JSON list of C-alpha atoms in Angstrom, two decimals:
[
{"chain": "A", "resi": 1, "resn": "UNK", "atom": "CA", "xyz": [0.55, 8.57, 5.02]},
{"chain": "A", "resi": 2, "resn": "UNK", "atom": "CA", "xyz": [1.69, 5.59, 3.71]},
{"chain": "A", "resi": 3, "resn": "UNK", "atom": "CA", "xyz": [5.17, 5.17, 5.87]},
{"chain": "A", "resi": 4, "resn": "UNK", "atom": "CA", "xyz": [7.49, 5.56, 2.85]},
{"chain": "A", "resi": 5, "resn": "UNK", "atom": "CA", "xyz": [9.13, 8.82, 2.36]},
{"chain": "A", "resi": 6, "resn": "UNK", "atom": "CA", "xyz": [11.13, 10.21, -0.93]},
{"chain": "A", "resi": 7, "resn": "UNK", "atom": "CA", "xyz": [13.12, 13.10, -1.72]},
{"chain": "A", "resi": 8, "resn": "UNK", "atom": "CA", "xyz": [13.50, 15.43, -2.83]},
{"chain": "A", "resi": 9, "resn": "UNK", "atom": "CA", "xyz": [9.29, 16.22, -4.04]},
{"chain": "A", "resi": 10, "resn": "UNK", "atom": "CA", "xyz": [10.23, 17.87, -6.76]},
{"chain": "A", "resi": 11, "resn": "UNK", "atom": "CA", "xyz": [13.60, 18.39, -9.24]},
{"chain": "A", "resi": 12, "resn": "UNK", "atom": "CA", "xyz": [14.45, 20.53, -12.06]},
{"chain": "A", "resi": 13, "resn": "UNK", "atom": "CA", "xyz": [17.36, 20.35, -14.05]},
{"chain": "A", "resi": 14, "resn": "UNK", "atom": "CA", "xyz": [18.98, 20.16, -17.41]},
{"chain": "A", "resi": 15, "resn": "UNK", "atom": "CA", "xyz": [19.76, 18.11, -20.35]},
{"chain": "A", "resi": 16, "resn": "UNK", "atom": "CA", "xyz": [23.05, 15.94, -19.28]},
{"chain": "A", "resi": 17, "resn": "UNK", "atom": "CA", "xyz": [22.82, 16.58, -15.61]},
{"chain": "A", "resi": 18, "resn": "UNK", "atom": "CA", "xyz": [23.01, 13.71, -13.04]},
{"chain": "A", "resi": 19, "resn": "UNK", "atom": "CA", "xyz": [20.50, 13.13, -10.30]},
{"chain": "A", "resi": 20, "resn": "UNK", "atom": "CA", "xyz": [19.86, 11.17, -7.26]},
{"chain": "A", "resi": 21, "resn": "UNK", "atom": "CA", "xyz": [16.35, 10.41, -5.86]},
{"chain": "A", "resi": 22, "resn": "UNK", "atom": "CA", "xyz": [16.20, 8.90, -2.64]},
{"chain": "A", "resi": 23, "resn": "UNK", "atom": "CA", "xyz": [13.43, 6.62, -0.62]},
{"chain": "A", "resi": 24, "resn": "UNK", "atom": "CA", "xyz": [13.04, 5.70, 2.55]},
{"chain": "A", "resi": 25, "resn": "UNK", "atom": "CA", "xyz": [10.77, 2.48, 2.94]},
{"chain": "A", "resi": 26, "resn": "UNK", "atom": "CA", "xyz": [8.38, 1.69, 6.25]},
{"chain": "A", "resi": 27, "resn": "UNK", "atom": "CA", "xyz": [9.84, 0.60, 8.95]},
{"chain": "A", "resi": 28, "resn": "UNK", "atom": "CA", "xyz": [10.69, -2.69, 8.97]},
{"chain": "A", "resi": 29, "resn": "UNK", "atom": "CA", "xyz": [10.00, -3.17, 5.18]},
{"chain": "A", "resi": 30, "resn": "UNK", "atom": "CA", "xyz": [13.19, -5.33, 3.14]},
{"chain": "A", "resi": 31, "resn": "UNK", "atom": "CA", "xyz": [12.30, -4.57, -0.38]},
{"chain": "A", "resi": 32, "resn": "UNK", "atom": "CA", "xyz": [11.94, -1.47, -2.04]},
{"chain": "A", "resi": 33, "resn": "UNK", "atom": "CA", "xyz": [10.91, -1.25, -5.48]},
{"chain": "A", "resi": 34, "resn": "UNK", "atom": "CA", "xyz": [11.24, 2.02, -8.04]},
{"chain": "A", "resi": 35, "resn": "UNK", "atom": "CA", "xyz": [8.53, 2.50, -10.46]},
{"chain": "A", "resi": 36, "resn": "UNK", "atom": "CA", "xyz": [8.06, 5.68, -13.24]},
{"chain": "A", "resi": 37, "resn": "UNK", "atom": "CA", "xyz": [5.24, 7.28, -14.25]},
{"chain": "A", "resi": 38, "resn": "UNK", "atom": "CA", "xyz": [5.34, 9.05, -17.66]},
{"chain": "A", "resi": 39, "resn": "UNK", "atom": "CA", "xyz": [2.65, 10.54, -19.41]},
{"chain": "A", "resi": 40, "resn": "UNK", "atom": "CA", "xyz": [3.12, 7.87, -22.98]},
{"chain": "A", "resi": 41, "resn": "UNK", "atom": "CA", "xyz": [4.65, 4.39, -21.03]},
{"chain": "A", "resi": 42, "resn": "UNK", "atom": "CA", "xyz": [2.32, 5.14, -18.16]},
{"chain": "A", "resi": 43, "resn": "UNK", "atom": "CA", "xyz": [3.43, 3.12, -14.76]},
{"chain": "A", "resi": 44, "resn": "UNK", "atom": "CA", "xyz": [6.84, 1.23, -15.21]},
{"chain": "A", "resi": 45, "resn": "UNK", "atom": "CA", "xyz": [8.53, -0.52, -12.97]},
{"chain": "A", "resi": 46, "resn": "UNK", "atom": "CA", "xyz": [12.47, -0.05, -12.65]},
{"chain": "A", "resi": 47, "resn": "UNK", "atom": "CA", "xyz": [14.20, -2.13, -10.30]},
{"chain": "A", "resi": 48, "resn": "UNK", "atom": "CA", "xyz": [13.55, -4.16, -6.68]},
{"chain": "A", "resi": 49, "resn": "UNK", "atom": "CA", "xyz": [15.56, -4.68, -4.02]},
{"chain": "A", "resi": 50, "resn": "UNK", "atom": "CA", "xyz": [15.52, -7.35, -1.13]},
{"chain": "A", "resi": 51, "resn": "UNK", "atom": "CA", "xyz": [17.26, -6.65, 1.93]},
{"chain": "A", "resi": 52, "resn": "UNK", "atom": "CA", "xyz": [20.07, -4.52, 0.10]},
{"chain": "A", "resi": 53, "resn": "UNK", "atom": "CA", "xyz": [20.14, -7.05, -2.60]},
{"chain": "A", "resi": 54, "resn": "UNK", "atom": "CA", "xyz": [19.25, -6.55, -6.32]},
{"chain": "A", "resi": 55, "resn": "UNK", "atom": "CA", "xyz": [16.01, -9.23, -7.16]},
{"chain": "A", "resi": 56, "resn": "UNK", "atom": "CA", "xyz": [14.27, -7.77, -10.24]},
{"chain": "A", "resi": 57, "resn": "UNK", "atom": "CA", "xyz": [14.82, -5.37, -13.03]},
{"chain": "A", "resi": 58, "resn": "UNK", "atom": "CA", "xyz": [12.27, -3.98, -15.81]},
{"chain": "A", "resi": 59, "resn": "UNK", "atom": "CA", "xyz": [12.96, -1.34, -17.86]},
{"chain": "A", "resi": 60, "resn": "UNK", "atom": "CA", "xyz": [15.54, 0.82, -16.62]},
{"chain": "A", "resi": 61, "resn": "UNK", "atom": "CA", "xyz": [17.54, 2.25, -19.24]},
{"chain": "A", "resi": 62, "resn": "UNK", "atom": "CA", "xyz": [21.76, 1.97, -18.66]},
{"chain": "A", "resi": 63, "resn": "UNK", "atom": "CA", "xyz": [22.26, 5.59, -17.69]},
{"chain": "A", "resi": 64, "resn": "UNK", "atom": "CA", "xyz": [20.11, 4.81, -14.62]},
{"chain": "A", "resi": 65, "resn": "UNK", "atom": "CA", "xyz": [21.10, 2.83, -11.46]},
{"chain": "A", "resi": 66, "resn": "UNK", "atom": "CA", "xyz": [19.96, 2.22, -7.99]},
{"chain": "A", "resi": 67, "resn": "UNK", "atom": "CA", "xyz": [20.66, 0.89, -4.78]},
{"chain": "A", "resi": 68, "resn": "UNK", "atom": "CA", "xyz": [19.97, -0.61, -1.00]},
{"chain": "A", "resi": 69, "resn": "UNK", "atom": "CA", "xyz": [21.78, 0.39, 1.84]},
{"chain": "A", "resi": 70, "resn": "UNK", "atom": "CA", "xyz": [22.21, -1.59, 5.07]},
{"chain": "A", "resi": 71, "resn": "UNK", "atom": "CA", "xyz": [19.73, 0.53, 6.44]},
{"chain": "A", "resi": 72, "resn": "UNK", "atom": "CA", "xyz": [17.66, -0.36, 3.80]},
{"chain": "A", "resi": 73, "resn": "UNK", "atom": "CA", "xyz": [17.25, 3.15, 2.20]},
{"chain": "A", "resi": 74, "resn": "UNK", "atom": "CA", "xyz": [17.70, 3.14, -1.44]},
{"chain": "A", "resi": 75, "resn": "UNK", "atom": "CA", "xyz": [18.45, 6.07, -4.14]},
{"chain": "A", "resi": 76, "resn": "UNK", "atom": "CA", "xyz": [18.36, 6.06, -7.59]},
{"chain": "A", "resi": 77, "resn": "UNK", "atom": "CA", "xyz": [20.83, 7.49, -9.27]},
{"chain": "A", "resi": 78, "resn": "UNK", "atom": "CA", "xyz": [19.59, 8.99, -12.97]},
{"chain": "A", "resi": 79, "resn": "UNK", "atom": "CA", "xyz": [22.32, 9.77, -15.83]},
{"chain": "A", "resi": 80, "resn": "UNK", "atom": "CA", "xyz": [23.09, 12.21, -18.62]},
{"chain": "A", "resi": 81, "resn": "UNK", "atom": "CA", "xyz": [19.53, 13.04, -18.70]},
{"chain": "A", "resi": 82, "resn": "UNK", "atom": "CA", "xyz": [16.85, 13.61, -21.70]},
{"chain": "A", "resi": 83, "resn": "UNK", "atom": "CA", "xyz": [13.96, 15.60, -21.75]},
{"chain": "A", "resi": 84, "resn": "UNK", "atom": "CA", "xyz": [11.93, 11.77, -22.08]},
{"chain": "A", "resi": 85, "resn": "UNK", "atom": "CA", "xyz": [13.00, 11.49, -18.40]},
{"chain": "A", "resi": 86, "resn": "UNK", "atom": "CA", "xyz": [11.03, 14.03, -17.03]},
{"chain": "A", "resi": 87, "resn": "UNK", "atom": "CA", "xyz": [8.32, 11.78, -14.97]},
{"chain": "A", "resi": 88, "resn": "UNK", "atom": "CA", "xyz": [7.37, 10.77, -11.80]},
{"chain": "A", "resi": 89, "resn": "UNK", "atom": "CA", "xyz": [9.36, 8.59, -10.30]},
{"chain": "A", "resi": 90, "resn": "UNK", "atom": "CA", "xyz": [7.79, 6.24, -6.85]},
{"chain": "A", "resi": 91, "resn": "UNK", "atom": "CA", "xyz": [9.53, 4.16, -4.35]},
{"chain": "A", "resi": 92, "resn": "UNK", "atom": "CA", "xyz": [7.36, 1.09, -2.76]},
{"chain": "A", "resi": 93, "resn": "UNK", "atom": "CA", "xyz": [8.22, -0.84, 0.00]},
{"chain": "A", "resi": 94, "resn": "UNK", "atom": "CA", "xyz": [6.82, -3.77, 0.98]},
{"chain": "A", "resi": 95, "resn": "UNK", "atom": "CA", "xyz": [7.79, -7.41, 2.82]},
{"chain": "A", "resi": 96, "resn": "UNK", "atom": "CA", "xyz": [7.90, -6.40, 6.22]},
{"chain": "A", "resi": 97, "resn": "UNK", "atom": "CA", "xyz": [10.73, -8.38, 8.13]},
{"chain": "A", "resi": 98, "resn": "UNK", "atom": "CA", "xyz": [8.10, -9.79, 11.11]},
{"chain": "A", "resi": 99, "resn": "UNK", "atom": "CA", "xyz": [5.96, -11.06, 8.69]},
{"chain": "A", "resi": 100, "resn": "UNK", "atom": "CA", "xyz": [2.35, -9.52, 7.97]},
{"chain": "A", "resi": 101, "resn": "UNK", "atom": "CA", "xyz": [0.69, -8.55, 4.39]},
{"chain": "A", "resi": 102, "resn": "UNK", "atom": "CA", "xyz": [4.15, -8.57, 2.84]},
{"chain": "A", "resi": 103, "resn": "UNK", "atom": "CA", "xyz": [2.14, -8.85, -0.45]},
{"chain": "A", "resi": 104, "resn": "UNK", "atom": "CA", "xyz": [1.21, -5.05, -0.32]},
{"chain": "A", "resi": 105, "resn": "UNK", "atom": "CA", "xyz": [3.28, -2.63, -1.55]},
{"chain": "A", "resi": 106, "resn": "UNK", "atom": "CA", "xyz": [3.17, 0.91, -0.40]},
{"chain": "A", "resi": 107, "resn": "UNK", "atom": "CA", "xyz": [4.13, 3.86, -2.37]},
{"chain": "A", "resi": 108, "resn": "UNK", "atom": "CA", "xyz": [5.88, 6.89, -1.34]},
{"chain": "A", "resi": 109, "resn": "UNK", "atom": "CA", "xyz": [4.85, 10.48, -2.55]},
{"chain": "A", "resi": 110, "resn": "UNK", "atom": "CA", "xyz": [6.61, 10.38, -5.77]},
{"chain": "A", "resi": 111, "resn": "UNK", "atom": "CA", "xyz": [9.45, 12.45, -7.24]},
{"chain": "A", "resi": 112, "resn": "UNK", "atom": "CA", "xyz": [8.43, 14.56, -9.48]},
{"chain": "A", "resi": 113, "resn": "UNK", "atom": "CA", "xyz": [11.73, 15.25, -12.34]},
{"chain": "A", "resi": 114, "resn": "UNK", "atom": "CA", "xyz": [11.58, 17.45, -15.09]},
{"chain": "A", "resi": 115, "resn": "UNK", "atom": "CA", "xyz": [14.40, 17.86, -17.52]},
{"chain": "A", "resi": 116, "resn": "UNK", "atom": "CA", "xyz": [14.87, 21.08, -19.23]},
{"chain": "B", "resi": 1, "resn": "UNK", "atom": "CA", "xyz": [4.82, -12.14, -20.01]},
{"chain": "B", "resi": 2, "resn": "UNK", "atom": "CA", "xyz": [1.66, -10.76, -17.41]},
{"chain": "B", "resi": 3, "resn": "UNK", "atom": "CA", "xyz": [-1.11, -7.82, -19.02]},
{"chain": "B", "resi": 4, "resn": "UNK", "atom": "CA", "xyz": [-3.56, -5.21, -16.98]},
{"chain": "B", "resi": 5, "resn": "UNK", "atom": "CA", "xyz": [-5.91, -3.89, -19.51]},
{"chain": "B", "resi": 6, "resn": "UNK", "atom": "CA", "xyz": [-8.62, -1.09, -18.36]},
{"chain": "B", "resi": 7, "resn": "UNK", "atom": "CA", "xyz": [-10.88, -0.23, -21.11]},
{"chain": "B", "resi": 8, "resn": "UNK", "atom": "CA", "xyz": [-12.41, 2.43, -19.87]},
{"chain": "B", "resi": 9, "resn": "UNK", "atom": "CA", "xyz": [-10.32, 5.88, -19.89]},
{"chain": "B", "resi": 10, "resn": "UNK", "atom": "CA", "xyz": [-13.08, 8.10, -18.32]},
{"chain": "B", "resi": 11, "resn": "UNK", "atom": "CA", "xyz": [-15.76, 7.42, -16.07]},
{"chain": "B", "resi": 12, "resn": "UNK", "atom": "CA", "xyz": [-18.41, 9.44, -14.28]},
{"chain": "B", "resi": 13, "resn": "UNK", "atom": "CA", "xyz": [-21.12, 9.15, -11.69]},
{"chain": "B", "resi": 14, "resn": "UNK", "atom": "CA", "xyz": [-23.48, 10.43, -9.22]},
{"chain": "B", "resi": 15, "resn": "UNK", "atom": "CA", "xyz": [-22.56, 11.57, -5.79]},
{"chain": "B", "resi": 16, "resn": "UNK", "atom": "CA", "xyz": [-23.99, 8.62, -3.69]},
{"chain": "B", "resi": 17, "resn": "UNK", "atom": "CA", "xyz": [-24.23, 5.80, -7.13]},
{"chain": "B", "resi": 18, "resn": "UNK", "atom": "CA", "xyz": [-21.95, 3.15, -7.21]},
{"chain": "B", "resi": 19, "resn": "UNK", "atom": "CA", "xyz": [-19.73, 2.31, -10.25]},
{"chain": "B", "resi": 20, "resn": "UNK", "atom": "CA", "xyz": [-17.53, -0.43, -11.24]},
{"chain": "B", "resi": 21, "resn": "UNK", "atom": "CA", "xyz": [-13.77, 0.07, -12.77]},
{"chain": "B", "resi": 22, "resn": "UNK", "atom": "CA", "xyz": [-13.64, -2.57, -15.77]},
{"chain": "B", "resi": 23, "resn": "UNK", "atom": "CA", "xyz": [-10.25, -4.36, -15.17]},
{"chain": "B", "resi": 24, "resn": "UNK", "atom": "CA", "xyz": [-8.70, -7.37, -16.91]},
{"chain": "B", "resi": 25, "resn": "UNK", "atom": "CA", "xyz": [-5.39, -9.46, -16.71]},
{"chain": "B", "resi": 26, "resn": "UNK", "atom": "CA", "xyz": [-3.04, -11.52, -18.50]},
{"chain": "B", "resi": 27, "resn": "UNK", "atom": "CA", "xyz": [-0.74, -14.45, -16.85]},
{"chain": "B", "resi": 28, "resn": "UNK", "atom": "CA", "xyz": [0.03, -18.41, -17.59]},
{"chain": "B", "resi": 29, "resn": "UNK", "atom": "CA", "xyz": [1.11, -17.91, -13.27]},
{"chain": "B", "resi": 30, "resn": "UNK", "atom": "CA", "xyz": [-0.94, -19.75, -11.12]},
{"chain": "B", "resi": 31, "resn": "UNK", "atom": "CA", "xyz": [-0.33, -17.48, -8.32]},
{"chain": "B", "resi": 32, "resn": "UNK", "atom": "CA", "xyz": [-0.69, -13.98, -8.68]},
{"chain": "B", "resi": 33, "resn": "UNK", "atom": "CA", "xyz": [-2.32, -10.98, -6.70]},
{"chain": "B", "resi": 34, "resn": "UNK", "atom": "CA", "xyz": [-4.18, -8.27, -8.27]},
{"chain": "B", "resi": 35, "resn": "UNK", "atom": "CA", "xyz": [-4.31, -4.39, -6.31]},
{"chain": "B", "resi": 36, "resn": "UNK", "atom": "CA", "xyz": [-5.97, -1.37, -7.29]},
{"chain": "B", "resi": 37, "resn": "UNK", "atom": "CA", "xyz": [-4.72, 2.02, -6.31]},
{"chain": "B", "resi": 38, "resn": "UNK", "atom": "CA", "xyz": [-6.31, 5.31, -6.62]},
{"chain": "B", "resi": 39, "resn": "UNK", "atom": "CA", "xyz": [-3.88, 8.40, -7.90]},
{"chain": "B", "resi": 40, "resn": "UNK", "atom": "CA", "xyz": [-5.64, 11.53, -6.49]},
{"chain": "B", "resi": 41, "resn": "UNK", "atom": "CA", "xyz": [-4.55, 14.91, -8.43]},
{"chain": "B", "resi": 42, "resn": "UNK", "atom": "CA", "xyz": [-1.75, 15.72, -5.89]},
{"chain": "B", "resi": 43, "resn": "UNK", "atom": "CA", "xyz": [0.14, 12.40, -7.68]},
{"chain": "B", "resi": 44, "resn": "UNK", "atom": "CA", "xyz": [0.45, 10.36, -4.73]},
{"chain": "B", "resi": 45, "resn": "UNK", "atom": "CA", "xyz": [-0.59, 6.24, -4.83]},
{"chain": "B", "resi": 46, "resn": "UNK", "atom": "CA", "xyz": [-3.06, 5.06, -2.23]},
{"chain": "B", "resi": 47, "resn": "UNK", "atom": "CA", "xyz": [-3.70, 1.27, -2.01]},
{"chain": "B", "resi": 48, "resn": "UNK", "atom": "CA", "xyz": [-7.14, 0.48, -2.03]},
{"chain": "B", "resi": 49, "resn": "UNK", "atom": "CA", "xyz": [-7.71, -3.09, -1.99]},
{"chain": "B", "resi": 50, "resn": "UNK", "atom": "CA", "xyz": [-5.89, -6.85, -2.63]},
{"chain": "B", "resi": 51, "resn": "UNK", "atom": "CA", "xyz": [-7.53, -10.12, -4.02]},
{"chain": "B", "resi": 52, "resn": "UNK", "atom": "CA", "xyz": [-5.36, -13.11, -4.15]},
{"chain": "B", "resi": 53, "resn": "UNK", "atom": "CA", "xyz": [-5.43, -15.71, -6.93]},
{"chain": "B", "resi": 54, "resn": "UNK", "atom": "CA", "xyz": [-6.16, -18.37, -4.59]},
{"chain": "B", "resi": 55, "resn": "UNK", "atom": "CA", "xyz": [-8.79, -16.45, -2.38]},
{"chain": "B", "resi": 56, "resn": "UNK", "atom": "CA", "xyz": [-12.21, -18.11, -2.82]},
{"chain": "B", "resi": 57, "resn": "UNK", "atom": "CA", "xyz": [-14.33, -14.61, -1.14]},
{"chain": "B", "resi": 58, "resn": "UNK", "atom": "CA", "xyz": [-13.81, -11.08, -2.76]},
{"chain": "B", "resi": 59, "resn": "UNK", "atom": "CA", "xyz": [-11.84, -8.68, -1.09]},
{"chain": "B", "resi": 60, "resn": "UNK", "atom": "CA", "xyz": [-13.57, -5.92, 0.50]},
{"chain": "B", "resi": 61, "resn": "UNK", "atom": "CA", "xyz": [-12.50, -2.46, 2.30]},
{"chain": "B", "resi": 62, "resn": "UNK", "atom": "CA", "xyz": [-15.21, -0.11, 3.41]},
{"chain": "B", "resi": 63, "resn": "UNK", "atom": "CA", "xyz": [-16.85, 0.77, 0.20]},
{"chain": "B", "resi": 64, "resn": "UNK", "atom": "CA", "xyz": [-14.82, -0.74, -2.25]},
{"chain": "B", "resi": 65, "resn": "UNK", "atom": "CA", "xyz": [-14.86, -4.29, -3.14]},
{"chain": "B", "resi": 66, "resn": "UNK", "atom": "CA", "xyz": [-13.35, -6.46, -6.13]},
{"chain": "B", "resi": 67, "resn": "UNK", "atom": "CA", "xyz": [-15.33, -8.06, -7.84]},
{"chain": "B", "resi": 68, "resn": "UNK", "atom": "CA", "xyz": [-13.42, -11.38, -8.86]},
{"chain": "B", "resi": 69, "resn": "UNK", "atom": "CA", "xyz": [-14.31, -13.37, -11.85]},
{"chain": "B", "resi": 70, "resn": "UNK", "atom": "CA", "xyz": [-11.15, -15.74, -12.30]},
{"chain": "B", "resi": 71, "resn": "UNK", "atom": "CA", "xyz": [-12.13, -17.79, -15.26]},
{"chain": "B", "resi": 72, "resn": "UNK", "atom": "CA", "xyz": [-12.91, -14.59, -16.89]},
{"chain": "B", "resi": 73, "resn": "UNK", "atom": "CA", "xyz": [-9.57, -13.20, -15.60]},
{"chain": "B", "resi": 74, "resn": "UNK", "atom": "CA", "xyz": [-11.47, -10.13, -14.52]},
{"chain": "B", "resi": 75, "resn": "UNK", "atom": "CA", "xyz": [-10.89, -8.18, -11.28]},
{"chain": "B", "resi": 76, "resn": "UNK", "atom": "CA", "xyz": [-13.41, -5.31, -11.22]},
{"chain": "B", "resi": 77, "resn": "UNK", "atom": "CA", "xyz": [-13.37, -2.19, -8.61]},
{"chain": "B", "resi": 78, "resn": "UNK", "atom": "CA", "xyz": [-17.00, -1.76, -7.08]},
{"chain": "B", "resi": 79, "resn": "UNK", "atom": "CA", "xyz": [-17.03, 1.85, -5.13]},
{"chain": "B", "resi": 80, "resn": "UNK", "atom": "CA", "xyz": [-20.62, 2.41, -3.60]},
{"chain": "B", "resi": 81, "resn": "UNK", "atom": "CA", "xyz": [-22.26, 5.38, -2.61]},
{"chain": "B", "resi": 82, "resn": "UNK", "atom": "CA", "xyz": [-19.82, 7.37, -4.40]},
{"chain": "B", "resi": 83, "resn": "UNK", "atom": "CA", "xyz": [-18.38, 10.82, -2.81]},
{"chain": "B", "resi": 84, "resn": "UNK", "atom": "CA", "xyz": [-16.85, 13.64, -4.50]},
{"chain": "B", "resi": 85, "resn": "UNK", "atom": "CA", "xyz": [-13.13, 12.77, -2.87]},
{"chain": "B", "resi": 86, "resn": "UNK", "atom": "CA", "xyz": [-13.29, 9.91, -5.00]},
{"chain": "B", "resi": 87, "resn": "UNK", "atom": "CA", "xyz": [-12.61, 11.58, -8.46]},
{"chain": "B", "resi": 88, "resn": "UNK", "atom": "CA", "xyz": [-9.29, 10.44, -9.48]},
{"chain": "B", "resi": 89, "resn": "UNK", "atom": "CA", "xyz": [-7.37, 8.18, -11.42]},
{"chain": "B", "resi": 90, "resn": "UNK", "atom": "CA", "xyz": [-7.63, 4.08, -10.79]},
{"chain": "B", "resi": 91, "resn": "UNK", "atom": "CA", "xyz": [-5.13, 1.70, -11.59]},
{"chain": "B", "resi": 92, "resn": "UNK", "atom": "CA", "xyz": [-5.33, -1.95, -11.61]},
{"chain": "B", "resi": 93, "resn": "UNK", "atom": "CA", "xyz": [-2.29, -3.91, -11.18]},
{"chain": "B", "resi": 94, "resn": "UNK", "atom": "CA", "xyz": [-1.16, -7.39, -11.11]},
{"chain": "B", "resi": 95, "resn": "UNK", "atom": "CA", "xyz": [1.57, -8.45, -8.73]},
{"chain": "B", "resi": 96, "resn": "UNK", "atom": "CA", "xyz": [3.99, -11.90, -10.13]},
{"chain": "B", "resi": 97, "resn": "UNK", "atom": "CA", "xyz": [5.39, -13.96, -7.69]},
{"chain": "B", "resi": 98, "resn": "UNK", "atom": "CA", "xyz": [9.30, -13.43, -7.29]},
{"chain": "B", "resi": 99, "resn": "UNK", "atom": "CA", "xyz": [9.13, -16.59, -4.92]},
{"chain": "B", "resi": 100, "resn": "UNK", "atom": "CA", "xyz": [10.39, -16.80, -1.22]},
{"chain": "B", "resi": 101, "resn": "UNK", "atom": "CA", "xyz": [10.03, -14.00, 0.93]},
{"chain": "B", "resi": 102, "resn": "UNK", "atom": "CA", "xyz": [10.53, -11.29, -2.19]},
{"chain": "B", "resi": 103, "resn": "UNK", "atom": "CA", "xyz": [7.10, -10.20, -3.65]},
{"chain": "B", "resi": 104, "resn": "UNK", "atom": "CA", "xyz": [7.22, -9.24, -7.00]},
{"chain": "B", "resi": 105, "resn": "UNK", "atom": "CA", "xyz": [7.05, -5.71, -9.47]},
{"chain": "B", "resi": 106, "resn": "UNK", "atom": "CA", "xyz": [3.66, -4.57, -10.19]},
{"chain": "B", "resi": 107, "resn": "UNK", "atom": "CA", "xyz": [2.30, -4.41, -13.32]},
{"chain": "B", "resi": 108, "resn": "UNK", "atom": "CA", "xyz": [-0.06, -2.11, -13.97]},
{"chain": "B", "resi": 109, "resn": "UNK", "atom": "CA", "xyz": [-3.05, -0.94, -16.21]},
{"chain": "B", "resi": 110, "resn": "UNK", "atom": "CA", "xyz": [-3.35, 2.67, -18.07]},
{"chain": "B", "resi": 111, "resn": "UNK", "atom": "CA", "xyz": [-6.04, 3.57, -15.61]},
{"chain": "B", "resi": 112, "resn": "UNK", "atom": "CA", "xyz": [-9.03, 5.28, -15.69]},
{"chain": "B", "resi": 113, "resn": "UNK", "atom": "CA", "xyz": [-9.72, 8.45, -14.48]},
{"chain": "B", "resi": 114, "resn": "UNK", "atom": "CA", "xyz": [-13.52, 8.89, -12.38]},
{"chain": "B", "resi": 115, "resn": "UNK", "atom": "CA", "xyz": [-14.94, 11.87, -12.01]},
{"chain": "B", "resi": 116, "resn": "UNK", "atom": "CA", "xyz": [-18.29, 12.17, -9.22]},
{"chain": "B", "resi": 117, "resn": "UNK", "atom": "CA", "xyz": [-20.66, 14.73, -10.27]},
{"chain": "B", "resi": 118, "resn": "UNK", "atom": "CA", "xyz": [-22.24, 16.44, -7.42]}
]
């Protein structure tokens, strides 16, 4: 158990829906990162977040967004959905506030989405 | 912009043989950190092991060890005595340096997918 929790495990829904996917990072942890896993673009990373702050973002398309909360939760919220959406979508936390390996990043269970 | 490759899609071996997991990277950083993970069937990501760009000894963790070749900007994932939990996939990944107390996205390889015959 790697301390970071996501839910829900698993979501179905439909062309044009909206979603929200939310993670809970280790205690302690400031930055949470989202990453998706789809069968062609493999292991993407999304967005970061520091301490409820946006720091980084990859390739996350318009219709998707994502944020920190002062209890340093985040969700990502997913758009007018397409069948290419359908993936598995991580959270990873990492930098720990007292220090430590804050170089390792630990991923949550995944959400798995699929978009019918 | 930084690069994982992973050559090999499939690998298998022995119950009780070591094997290596080919990995190679990209990056003009000077500091950078390179993980592998291991993606079981059930989908979940389990951190295996860390080498830093600056660390002179390879990493180690029980049986797994990376085998760091910087000038060859290889980072290679040595499992011994192999055991039939460890058939799943194996990503490499390279970590960039967001600077401060921020750590930076992963980027990772295609991965390759072990299988242990009994």
């Amino acid at each position: 158990d790697s301390g970071v929790t996501q839910t829900p495990k698993h979501l179905i829904t439909a062309t044009g829906q909206r979603v929200t996917l939310r993670c809970s990072p280790r205690s302690g942890d400031l930055s949470v990162y989202w990453y998706q896993q789809s069968l062609d673009q493999g292991l993407q990373f999304l967005i970061q977040y520091y301490n409820g702050e946006e720091r980084a973002k990859g390739n996350i398309l318009e219709r998707f967004s994502a944020q920190q909360f002062p209890d340093l939760h985040s969700e990502l919220n997913l758009s007018s959905l397409e069948l290419g959406d359908s993936a598995l979508y991580f959270c990873a936390s990492s930098s720990p506030a007292g220090g430590g390996k804050s170089y390792e990043q630990y991923f949550g269970p995944g959400t798995r989405l699929t978009v019918t | 912009a930084q690069k994982i490759t992973q050559t090999q899609p499939g690998m298998f071996v022995q119950e009780k043989e070591a094997v290596t997991l080919d990995c190679t990277y990209d990056t003009s950083d000077q500091s950078y950190g390179l993980f592998w993970y291991k993606q079981p069937s059930s989908g979940e990501m389990i951190f295996l092991i860390y080498q830093g760009s600056y660390d002179e000894q390879n990493a180690t963790e029980g049986r797994y060890s990376l085998n760091f070749q910087k000038a060859r900007k290889s980072a290679n994932l040595v499992i011994s005595a192999s055991q039939l939990g460890d058939s799943a996939m194996y990503f490499c990944a390279m970590r960039e340096s967001a600077g401060g107390t921020s750590y930076g996205k992963l980027t990772f390889g295609q991965g390759t997918i072990l299988t242990v015959h009994p």
